[in-house]
CSV table of C-alpha atoms in Angstrom, one decimal:
chain,number,residue,atom,x,y,z
A,154,MET,CA,0.0,-0.1,0.1
A,155,ARG,CA,2.7,2.4,1.0
A,156,SER,CA,4.4,1.4,-2.3
A,157,LEU,CA,1.5,2.4,-4.2
A,158,PHE,CA,1.1,5.6,-2.3
A,159,LEU,CA,4.7,6.5,-3.2
A,160,SER,CA,4.4,5.6,-6.8
A,161,LEU,CA,1.3,7.9,-7.2
A,162,LEU,CA,2.8,10.6,-5.3
A,163,LEU,CA,6.0,10.5,-7.6
A,164,LEU,CA,3.7,10.5,-10.7
A,165,LEU,CA,1.8,13.4,-9.5
A,166,ARG,CA,5.0,15.1,-8.9
A,167,GLY,CA,6.3,14.4,-12.4
A,168,VAL,CA,3.0,15.6,-14.1
A,169,TYR,CA,3.4,18.8,-12.6
A,170,LEU,CA,7.3,19.1,-13.1
A,171,ASP,CA,6.7,18.5,-16.7
A,172,ASP,CA,3.7,21.1,-17.0
A,173,PHE,CA,6.1,23.7,-15.2
A,174,HIS,CA,9.0,22.8,-17.6
A,175,GLN,CA,6.6,23.5,-20.6
A,176,LEU,CA,5.6,27.0,-18.9
A,177,LEU,CA,9.1,27.9,-18.8
A,178,GLY,CA,9.3,27.2,-22.4
A,179,GLU,CA,6.1,29.3,-23.3
A,180,MET,CA,7.6,32.2,-21.2
A,181,SER,CA,10.8,32.1,-23.0
A,182,SER,CA,9.2,31.9,-26.6
A,183,HIS,CA,6.3,34.7,-25.9
A,184,TYR,CA,6.2,36.4,-22.7
A,185,ALA,CA,6.5,40.1,-23.8
A,186,ASN,CA,7.6,41.2,-20.3
A,187,LEU,CA,10.5,38.6,-19.5
A,188,ASP,CA,13.2,41.3,-19.9
A,189,SER,CA,11.2,43.7,-17.9
A,190,ALA,CA,11.2,41.1,-15.1
A,191,ILE,CA,14.9,40.8,-15.3
A,192,ALA,CA,15.9,44.6,-15.6
A,193,ASP,CA,13.0,46.5,-13.9
A,194,ARG,CA,12.0,43.9,-11.1
A,195,LYS,CA,15.7,42.4,-10.8
A,196,LEU,CA,14.2,38.9,-10.6
A,197,ASP,CA,16.7,36.2,-10.0
A,198,LEU,CA,14.9,33.8,-12.6
A,199,PRO,CA,17.0,30.7,-11.9
A,200,ALA,CA,16.4,31.1,-8.2
A,201,LEU,CA,12.7,31.5,-8.9
A,202,ARG,CA,12.8,28.3,-11.0
A,203,LYS,CA,14.7,26.2,-8.5
A,204,LYS,CA,12.3,27.4,-5.5
A,205,ALA,CA,9.2,26.3,-7.8
A,206,GLU,CA,10.9,23.0,-8.6
A,207,ALA,CA,11.4,22.2,-5.0
A,208,ALA,CA,7.9,23.0,-4.1
A,209,ILE,CA,6.4,20.9,-6.7
A,210,ARG,CA,8.9,18.1,-5.5
A,211,ASP,CA,7.9,18.3,-1.9
A,212,SER,CA,4.2,18.6,-2.8
A,213,TYR,CA,1.5,15.9,-1.5
A,214,SER,CA,-1.5,17.1,-3.5
A,215,ASP,CA,-2.6,18.8,-6.6
A,216,SER,CA,-3.3,21.8,-4.6
A,217,GLN,CA,0.2,22.1,-3.3
A,218,ALA,CA,1.6,21.5,-6.8
A,219,ARG,CA,-0.6,23.9,-8.4
A,220,SER,CA,-0.1,26.7,-5.7
A,221,ALA,CA,4.1,26.3,-6.3
A,222,ILE,CA,3.3,27.3,-9.9
A,223,GLU,CA,0.8,30.1,-9.0
A,224,ALA,CA,3.3,31.5,-6.5
A,225,PHE,CA,6.1,31.5,-9.6
A,226,LEU,CA,3.8,33.3,-11.9
A,227,GLY,CA,2.6,35.9,-9.0
A,228,ALA,CA,6.4,36.6,-8.5
A,229,PHE,CA,6.3,38.5,-11.9
A,230,GLY,CA,3.8,40.8,-10.5
A,231,ASP,CA,2.3,41.1,-14.1
A,232,GLY,CA,-1.6,41.8,-14.3
A,233,HIS,CA,-1.9,39.8,-17.5
A,234,VAL,CA,0.2,36.8,-16.2
A,235,GLY,CA,-2.2,34.1,-14.7
A,236,ILE,CA,-3.3,30.4,-15.1
A,237,ASP,CA,-6.6,28.8,-15.0
A,238,TRP,CA,-6.9,25.1,-13.9
A,239,LYS,CA,-10.4,24.8,-15.0
A,240,PRO,CA,-10.9,23.4,-18.7
A,241,LEU,CA,-12.6,25.8,-21.3
A,242,PRO,CA,-16.5,25.5,-21.3
A,243,SER,CA,-17.7,23.7,-24.2
A,244,SER,CA,-19.6,26.1,-26.7
A,245,PRO,CA,-23.2,26.4,-26.5
A,246,GLY,CA,-25.3,24.0,-28.9
A,247,PRO,CA,-27.5,25.6,-31.8
A,248,GLY,CA,-30.6,25.8,-29.6
A,249,ALA,CA,-32.7,28.4,-29.5
A,250,ARG,CA,-31.2,31.8,-30.9
A,251,ARG,CA,-30.7,34.6,-28.2
A,252,PRO,CA,-30.8,38.3,-28.9
A,253,LEU,CA,-27.5,39.4,-30.8
A,254,CYS,CA,-26.1,41.4,-27.9
A,255,GLU,CA,-26.7,38.5,-25.3
A,256,ARG,CA,-24.9,36.1,-27.4
A,257,PHE,CA,-22.0,38.4,-27.8
A,258,GLY,CA,-21.9,39.0,-24.1
A,259,TYR,CA,-23.2,42.5,-23.6
A,260,LYS,CA,-24.5,43.2,-20.0
A,261,THR,CA,-24.7,45.7,-17.6
A,262,MET,CA,-21.7,46.3,-15.2
A,263,VAL,CA,-22.4,47.9,-11.8
A,264,PRO,CA,-20.9,51.4,-11.6
A,265,GLY,CA,-18.1,51.0,-8.7
A,266,GLY,CA,-15.7,53.8,-8.3
A,267,ILE,CA,-15.4,56.2,-5.5
A,268,ASP,CA,-18.5,56.6,-3.8
A,269,PHE,CA,-18.9,60.5,-3.7
A,270,ALA,CA,-22.6,60.4,-3.1
A,271,ARG,CA,-21.7,59.7,0.6
A,272,LEU,CA,-20.2,63.3,0.8
A,273,PRO,CA,-22.3,66.4,1.1
A,274,GLU,CA,-20.4,68.1,-1.4
A,275,TYR,CA,-21.6,66.0,-4.3
A,276,HIS,CA,-24.9,65.6,-6.1
A,277,ALA,CA,-25.5,63.5,-8.9
A,278,ILE,CA,-26.2,64.7,-12.5
A,279,GLN,CA,-28.8,62.7,-13.9
A,280,ASP,CA,-29.6,62.7,-17.8
A,281,ASP,CA,-29.9,60.0,-20.6
A,282,ASP,CA,-26.1,59.0,-20.7
A,283,ALA,CA,-25.8,58.8,-16.7
A,284,LYS,CA,-26.3,55.0,-17.0
A,285,ASP,CA,-23.4,54.6,-19.4
A,286,PHE,CA,-21.1,57.1,-17.5
A,287,PRO,CA,-22.4,57.8,-14.1
A,288,GLY,CA,-21.2,61.0,-12.3
A,289,GLY,CA,-22.1,64.5,-11.0
A,290,ILE,CA,-20.8,67.9,-9.3
A,291,LEU,CA,-18.4,67.9,-6.4
A,292,LYS,CA,-18.2,71.2,-4.7
A,293,LEU,CA,-14.6,72.5,-3.8
A,294,GLY,CA,-15.6,75.6,-1.7
A,295,ASP,CA,-16.7,78.3,-4.2
A,296,ARG,CA,-15.8,76.2,-7.1
A,297,SER,CA,-17.0,72.8,-8.6
A,298,VAL,CA,-15.8,69.8,-10.6
A,299,GLY,CA,-17.5,67.2,-12.6
A,300,VAL,CA,-17.0,63.8,-11.8
A,301,LEU,CA,-17.2,61.1,-14.7
A,302,ARG,CA,-17.0,57.5,-14.2
A,303,ILE,CA,-15.6,55.3,-16.9
A,304,ARG,CA,-16.3,51.6,-15.4
A,305,LEU,CA,-14.4,50.1,-18.3
A,306,PHE,CA,-13.0,50.8,-21.8
A,307,SER,CA,-15.3,48.0,-23.4
A,308,ALA,CA,-18.4,48.2,-25.6
A,309,GLU,CA,-19.6,45.1,-23.6
A,310,ILE,CA,-20.8,46.9,-20.7
A,311,HIS,CA,-23.2,49.0,-22.7
A,312,PRO,CA,-26.2,46.6,-23.3
A,313,GLU,CA,-28.8,49.3,-24.2
A,314,LEU,CA,-26.3,51.1,-26.8
A,315,CYS,CA,-25.8,47.6,-28.2
A,316,ALA,CA,-29.4,47.1,-28.5
A,317,ILE,CA,-29.7,50.4,-30.6
A,318,ALA,CA,-26.5,49.6,-32.8
A,319,ALA,CA,-27.7,45.9,-33.7
A,320,LYS,CA,-30.7,47.6,-35.4
A,321,SER,CA,-28.5,48.7,-38.4
A,322,VAL,CA,-25.5,46.4,-38.2
A,323,VAL,CA,-25.3,43.7,-40.7
A,324,CYS,CA,-24.4,40.4,-39.4
A,325,ASP,CA,-21.9,38.8,-41.7
A,326,ASP,CA,-18.6,36.9,-41.0
A,327,ASP,CA,-17.0,39.9,-39.0
A,328,CYS,CA,-20.4,40.5,-37.3
A,329,GLU,CA,-19.0,40.9,-34.0
A,330,HIS,CA,-16.3,43.4,-34.9
A,331,HIS,CA,-18.8,45.6,-36.9
A,332,LEU,CA,-21.2,45.4,-33.6
A,333,GLN,CA,-18.5,46.4,-31.3
A,334,LEU,CA,-17.5,49.5,-33.5
A,335,ALA,CA,-20.9,50.6,-33.8
A,336,VAL,CA,-21.4,50.2,-29.8
A,337,ASP,CA,-18.0,52.1,-29.3
A,338,ASP,CA,-19.1,55.0,-31.5
A,339,LEU,CA,-22.3,55.3,-29.7
A,340,ALA,CA,-20.3,55.3,-26.3
A,341,THR,CA,-18.2,57.8,-27.6
A,342,ALA,CA,-20.9,60.3,-28.4
A,343,ALA,CA,-22.4,59.7,-25.1
A,344,LEU,CA,-19.2,60.3,-23.4
A,345,GLU,CA,-18.8,63.7,-25.4
A,346,ARG,CA,-22.4,64.5,-24.3
A,347,ARG,CA,-21.8,63.6,-20.7
A,348,ALA,CA,-18.6,65.8,-20.3
A,349,GLU,CA,-20.7,68.8,-22.0
A,350,SER,CA,-23.7,68.2,-19.3
A,351,LEU,CA,-21.2,68.5,-16.5
A,352,ARG,CA,-19.6,71.9,-17.9
A,353,LYS,CA,-23.3,73.0,-18.3
A,354,ALA,CA,-23.8,72.2,-14.6
A,355,GLY,CA,-21.0,74.5,-13.5
A,356,ALA,CA,-18.1,72.2,-13.7
A,357,SER,CA,-14.7,74.0,-13.9
A,358,ALA,CA,-12.8,70.7,-14.4
A,359,ILE,CA,-13.7,67.1,-15.0
A,360,VAL,CA,-12.3,64.2,-12.6
A,361,VAL,CA,-12.3,61.0,-14.5
A,362,ASP,CA,-12.5,58.1,-12.1
A,363,LEU,CA,-10.9,55.0,-13.3
A,364,THR,CA,-10.6,53.4,-9.7
A,365,GLY,CA,-11.4,49.6,-10.4
A,366,ASN,CA,-11.2,50.0,-14.1
A,367,GLY,CA,-9.5,46.8,-15.2
A,368,GLY,CA,-8.9,47.8,-18.8
A,369,GLY,CA,-10.8,47.0,-22.1
A,370,THR,CA,-10.1,47.6,-25.7
A,371,ASN,CA,-8.6,50.0,-28.4
A,372,TRP,CA,-11.6,52.1,-27.6
A,373,VAL,CA,-9.6,53.7,-24.8
A,374,GLU,CA,-7.8,55.9,-27.7
A,375,PRO,CA,-10.8,57.8,-28.8
A,376,ALA,CA,-12.3,58.2,-25.3
A,377,ALA,CA,-8.8,59.6,-24.3
A,378,ARG,CA,-8.7,62.0,-27.2
A,379,VAL,CA,-12.3,63.3,-26.5
A,380,LEU,CA,-11.5,64.3,-23.1
A,381,THR,CA,-8.7,66.7,-23.9
A,382,PRO,CA,-7.8,69.2,-26.5
A,383,ILE,CA,-4.0,68.3,-26.3
A,384,PRO,CA,-2.9,65.9,-28.8
A,385,LEU,CA,-1.9,62.7,-27.4
A,386,LYS,CA,1.0,60.9,-28.5
A,387,SER,CA,0.6,57.1,-28.1
A,388,PRO,CA,3.3,55.3,-26.4
A,389,ARG,CA,5.5,52.9,-28.3
A,390,LEU,CA,4.2,49.1,-28.6
A,391,GLY,CA,6.7,46.5,-28.4
A,392,PHE,CA,6.0,43.4,-30.3
A,393,ILE,CA,7.9,40.0,-30.0
A,394,ARG,CA,9.6,37.6,-32.4
A,395,HIS,CA,6.6,35.3,-32.8
A,396,PRO,CA,4.4,33.8,-35.8
A,397,HIS,CA,1.4,35.5,-33.9
A,398,TRP,CA,3.0,38.8,-34.8
A,399,VAL,CA,4.1,37.7,-38.2
A,400,LYS,CA,0.7,37.1,-39.1
A,401,GLN,CA,-0.9,40.3,-37.9
A,402,LEU,CA,2.0,42.4,-39.3
A,403,ARG,CA,1.5,40.9,-42.6
A,404,GLU,CA,-2.3,41.7,-42.5
A,405,ARG,CA,-1.3,45.4,-41.4
A,406,LEU,CA,1.0,45.5,-44.5
A,407,GLU,CA,-1.8,44.5,-47.0
A,408,ASP,CA,-3.7,47.4,-45.7
A,409,VAL,CA,-1.2,50.1,-45.7
A,410,GLU,CA,-0.2,48.7,-49.4
A,411,HIS,CA,-3.9,49.0,-50.4
A,412,ASP,CA,-3.8,52.5,-49.1
A,413,HIS,CA,-0.6,53.6,-50.8
A,414,VAL,CA,1.4,54.6,-47.7
A,415,GLU,CA,5.0,53.7,-48.6
A,416,SER,CA,6.7,54.8,-45.6
A,417,ALA,CA,4.3,52.7,-43.4
A,418,ALA,CA,4.9,49.9,-45.5
A,419,THR,CA,8.5,50.0,-45.2
A,420,THR,CA,8.3,50.1,-41.4
A,421,LEU,CA,6.0,47.1,-41.3
A,422,ARG,CA,8.4,45.2,-43.6
A,423,GLU,CA,11.3,45.6,-41.2
A,424,ALA,CA,9.0,44.8,-38.4
A,425,ILE,CA,7.9,41.3,-40.1
A,426,ARG,CA,11.6,40.5,-40.6
A,427,PHE,CA,12.3,41.1,-36.9
A,428,ALA,CA,9.1,39.0,-36.0
A,429,GLU,CA,10.3,36.1,-38.1
A,430,THR,CA,13.8,35.9,-36.8
A,431,PRO,CA,13.9,33.5,-33.7
A,432,CYS,CA,15.3,34.4,-30.7
A,433,ASP,CA,16.3,31.5,-27.9
A,434,ARG,CA,15.6,32.9,-24.5
A,435,SER,CA,15.7,29.4,-22.9
A,436,GLY,CA,18.9,30.3,-21.0
A,437,VAL,CA,17.5,32.8,-18.7
A,438,TRP,CA,16.3,30.2,-16.5
A,439,ASN,CA,19.8,28.4,-16.2
A,440,ASP,CA,22.3,29.0,-13.3
A,441,PRO,CA,23.9,31.2,-14.0
A,442,PRO,CA,21.7,32.5,-16.6
A,443,GLU,CA,23.3,32.5,-20.2
A,444,ALA,CA,23.8,35.8,-22.0
A,445,VAL,CA,21.0,36.5,-24.6
A,446,LYS,CA,22.6,37.6,-27.7
A,447,CYS,CA,19.3,38.9,-29.3
A,448,THR,CA,16.6,41.3,-28.7
A,449,PHE,CA,13.3,39.8,-27.8
A,450,VAL,CA,11.1,42.6,-28.0
A,451,ASN,CA,11.3,45.2,-30.4
A,452,HIS,CA,9.8,48.7,-29.4
A,453,ASP,CA,11.3,51.0,-32.2
A,454,LEU,CA,8.7,50.5,-35.1
A,455,LEU,CA,5.0,50.4,-33.9
A,456,PHE,CA,3.0,52.6,-31.6
A,457,ALA,CA,-0.3,52.0,-29.4
A,458,GLY,CA,-2.1,54.0,-32.0
A,459,GLY,CA,-0.5,52.3,-34.8
A,460,LEU,CA,2.2,53.0,-37.1
A,461,VAL,CA,2.5,56.7,-36.0
A,462,PRO,CA,2.3,58.4,-32.3
A,463,TYR,CA,-0.2,60.8,-33.4
A,464,ALA,CA,-2.3,61.7,-36.8
A,465,THR,CA,-5.1,63.8,-37.7
A,466,ARG,CA,-8.4,62.4,-38.8
A,467,ASP,CA,-7.8,62.3,-42.6
A,468,VAL,CA,-4.8,59.8,-42.1
A,469,PRO,CA,-5.8,56.2,-43.2
A,470,VAL,CA,-6.9,53.8,-40.4
A,471,SER,CA,-4.2,51.4,-41.7
A,472,VAL,CA,-1.7,53.9,-40.6
A,473,PHE,CA,-3.7,55.5,-37.1
A,474,LEU,CA,-6.1,53.0,-35.6
A,475,PRO,CA,-8.1,55.5,-33.6
A,476,ASN,CA,-9.2,56.7,-37.0
A,477,GLN,CA,-11.8,53.7,-37.1
A,478,TYR,CA,-13.6,55.2,-34.5
A,479,LYS,CA,-16.0,58.4,-34.8
A,480,PHE,CA,-15.2,61.0,-32.2
A,481,HIS,CA,-14.4,64.8,-32.0
A,482,GLU,CA,-10.8,65.3,-30.6
A,483,GLY,CA,-10.8,67.8,-27.7
A,484,ALA,CA,-14.6,67.6,-27.2
A,485,ASN,CA,-14.0,68.4,-23.6
A,486,ARG,CA,-11.7,71.5,-23.2
A,487,LEU,CA,-11.9,71.7,-19.3
A,488,PRO,CA,-8.7,70.4,-17.1
A,489,LEU,CA,-8.7,66.9,-16.4
A,490,ILE,CA,-7.8,65.1,-13.0
A,491,VAL,CA,-7.7,61.3,-13.5
A,492,LEU,CA,-8.3,59.2,-10.3
A,493,VAL,CA,-6.6,55.8,-10.4
A,494,ASP,CA,-6.2,52.9,-7.8
A,495,SER,CA,-4.3,49.7,-7.3
A,496,ARG,CA,-7.1,48.1,-9.5
A,497,THR,CA,-6.7,50.4,-12.4
A,498,GLY,CA,-5.0,48.4,-15.1
A,499,SER,CA,-4.3,47.6,-18.8
A,500,ALA,CA,-6.2,49.7,-21.2
A,501,ALA,CA,-6.9,51.9,-18.2
A,502,GLU,CA,-3.2,52.5,-17.6
A,503,LEU,CA,-2.7,53.3,-21.2
A,504,PHE,CA,-5.2,56.0,-20.4
A,505,THR,CA,-3.4,57.2,-17.4
A,506,ALA,CA,0.0,57.0,-18.9
A,507,MET,CA,-1.0,58.8,-22.0
A,508,MET,CA,-2.5,61.8,-20.1
A,509,GLN,CA,0.6,61.9,-17.7
A,510,ASP,CA,3.2,61.7,-20.5
A,511,ASN,CA,1.4,64.3,-22.5
A,512,HIS,CA,0.8,66.7,-19.5
A,513,ALA,CA,-2.8,66.6,-20.1
A,514,ALA,CA,-3.9,65.6,-17.0
A,515,THR,CA,-3.0,65.5,-13.1
A,516,ILE,CA,-3.0,61.8,-11.9
A,517,VAL,CA,-4.5,61.2,-8.4
A,518,GLY,CA,-4.4,58.1,-6.2
A,519,VAL,CA,-2.4,55.2,-5.5
A,520,PRO,CA,0.0,53.2,-8.2
A,521,THR,CA,-1.7,51.5,-10.7
A,522,ALA,CA,-2.2,47.5,-11.0
A,523,GLY,CA,0.9,46.9,-13.2
A,524,ALA,CA,-0.8,45.2,-15.9
A,525,GLY,CA,0.0,47.2,-19.2
A,526,CYS,CA,-0.3,45.9,-22.6
A,527,GLY,CA,-1.9,42.4,-22.6
A,528,HIS,CA,-3.3,40.6,-25.5
A,529,THR,CA,-3.4,41.5,-29.3
A,530,ASN,CA,-5.8,39.9,-31.8
A,531,GLY,CA,-6.8,37.2,-29.5
A,532,GLY,CA,-3.2,36.8,-27.9
A,533,VAL,CA,-1.0,33.8,-27.5
A,534,TRP,CA,-2.5,31.4,-25.2
A,535,ALA,CA,-0.5,28.2,-23.8
A,536,THR,CA,-2.3,25.0,-22.7
A,537,LEU,CA,-0.4,22.9,-20.4
A,538,GLU,CA,-0.3,19.4,-21.7
A,539,ASN,CA,-0.8,17.0,-18.4
A,540,SER,CA,-3.2,19.5,-16.2
A,541,GLY,CA,-4.7,21.1,-19.1
A,542,ALA,CA,-4.3,24.4,-17.6
A,543,ARG,CA,-4.6,27.6,-19.5
A,544,VAL,CA,-1.9,30.0,-19.3
A,545,SER,CA,-2.1,33.8,-20.0
A,546,LEU,CA,1.0,35.4,-21.1
A,547,PRO,CA,0.9,39.0,-22.8
A,548,ASP,CA,2.4,39.2,-26.3
A,549,CYS,CA,2.8,43.1,-26.1
A,550,ALA,CA,4.4,45.9,-24.0
A,551,ARG,CA,3.9,49.3,-24.0
A,552,PHE,CA,6.6,52.0,-23.2
A,553,ARG,CA,6.4,55.1,-21.6
A,554,ALA,CA,7.9,58.8,-22.9
A,555,ASP,CA,11.0,58.2,-20.7
A,556,GLY,CA,11.4,54.5,-21.8
A,557,THR,CA,9.9,52.6,-18.9
A,558,ASN,CA,7.7,49.6,-19.5
A,559,GLU,CA,4.0,50.5,-18.6
A,560,VAL,CA,3.8,46.9,-16.7
A,561,VAL,CA,5.8,48.6,-13.6
A,562,GLY,CA,2.4,50.8,-13.1
A,563,VAL,CA,1.7,54.3,-13.3
A,564,THR,CA,2.7,56.3,-10.2
A,565,PRO,CA,0.3,59.5,-9.5
A,566,ASP,CA,1.3,63.0,-9.3
A,567,VAL,CA,-0.7,63.2,-6.3
A,568,LEU,CA,-1.1,60.3,-4.0
A,569,VAL,CA,-4.1,59.4,-1.8
A,570,PRO,CA,-3.4,57.6,1.7
A,571,TRP,CA,-5.9,54.9,1.2
A,572,GLY,CA,-5.9,52.1,3.4
A,573,PRO,CA,-7.0,48.5,2.7
A,574,ARG,CA,-9.4,48.8,5.8
A,575,ASP,CA,-11.0,52.2,4.6
A,576,SER,CA,-14.7,52.4,4.3
A,577,ALA,CA,-16.5,53.7,1.2
A,578,TYR,CA,-17.0,56.9,3.0
A,579,GLN,CA,-13.1,57.2,4.1
A,580,ARG,CA,-12.1,56.4,0.5
A,581,ALA,CA,-14.5,59.3,-0.8
A,582,VAL,CA,-13.3,61.9,1.8
A,583,LYS,CA,-9.4,60.9,0.9
A,584,ALA,CA,-10.2,61.3,-2.8
A,585,LEU,CA,-11.6,64.7,-2.3
A,586,SER,CA,-9.0,66.0,-0.2
A,587,ALA,CA,-6.5,64.8,-2.8
A,588,ILE,CA,-8.6,66.5,-5.5
A,589,ARG,CA,-8.4,69.5,-3.7
A,590,SER,CA,-4.6,69.4,-3.4
A,591,ALA,CA,-4.1,68.4,-7.1
A,592,SER,CA,-6.3,71.7,-7.8
A,593,ARG,CA,-3.8,73.6,-5.7
A,594,ALA,CA,-0.8,72.3,-7.4
A,595,SER,CA,-2.2,73.0,-10.9
A,596,SER,CA,-0.9,76.3,-11.6
A,597,GLY,CA,-2.8,78.2,-14.3
A,598,SER,CA,-6.1,76.2,-13.4
A,599,PRO,CA,-9.4,77.1,-13.1
A,600,PHE,CA,-9.6,76.1,-9.5
């Protein structure tokens, strides 16, 4: 009996060790922030590997072995790195057809954010757009600021707008994409109207509440450009050497060649050559780590907004991706304060970093989640052969104006002393105090 137990135990440990070594290979081949883990976080990758292997060899159950792998991934402090041990759900059968928006996952999201309604200085502004972008007026003595809540930079949290868009969208093979763009454009129009309604209600500045905003889609770019008259330069986008990027770069090349933009085509051909050339990173796990003789991530050719950091509305979408949306740049001309916390991540960090790097807003709160860029065109996902676990690893990285990787998080200009046990009221009071400080520190502002 004891012999059988030991055999099963050794088998279990072997299964998870094999999965862990596969994970190391996956990270070596398509983890875009591997260099940042070494350079910015100063992680000792060989030591991390050995610690995880030892924990797996000492494990007595699935849960212990899985915890060892989770702890290993957690050490990278990357909001887009994770593992899901549950198998993917099966696709629903044909059955009764559900409404279009429901099939694509559109559903209402609770407002969240800082509950300024607990303060006597605040009153909500209700209009037809309040359901999509809740907010109101916050009194600062004899002046007022408008509060505008963006829960997520995603069309999928606007089911009512989806119902409107679905009436005019033709559902072909790219139905989901066309529907999303239509909903995004409706959301942009609602955002523009909402900012204007706050101005008319007496706001001399806008506070954009991104606390708890975990990210979203490329709609973040037009949303940011609507809220400031300052031309926002997109950050540089790092991409990896991988077939996933070769495919999408070739698709972009076809688009710019169709639009006859030769300078953009030249850039893309160079990017394709980079993505096609392998780079062996496996030596980073060795003790001592082997010197890497190639650059794994290229951040010299692309931008988050496309092939240029900024462009006017007449530039083709193939060159400047935000132009696929309908928006009025600088629709809001009031000064901006952006409110963030430790759960502000991904696309919301792009919004925050762009505002800070372009000196378009004062950032208030605590350092953001540190998720940065995540997955492009569906991403590169890995399934571990033995356990069937699905691993999430970002395939892109965004680089700030000073060259730092956005995955390290965004540090606010004005810090808020929020504590983990603060009540909703305490969080609102501290946010109010920080907004006052931000207003006093903003020379030339209307506060």
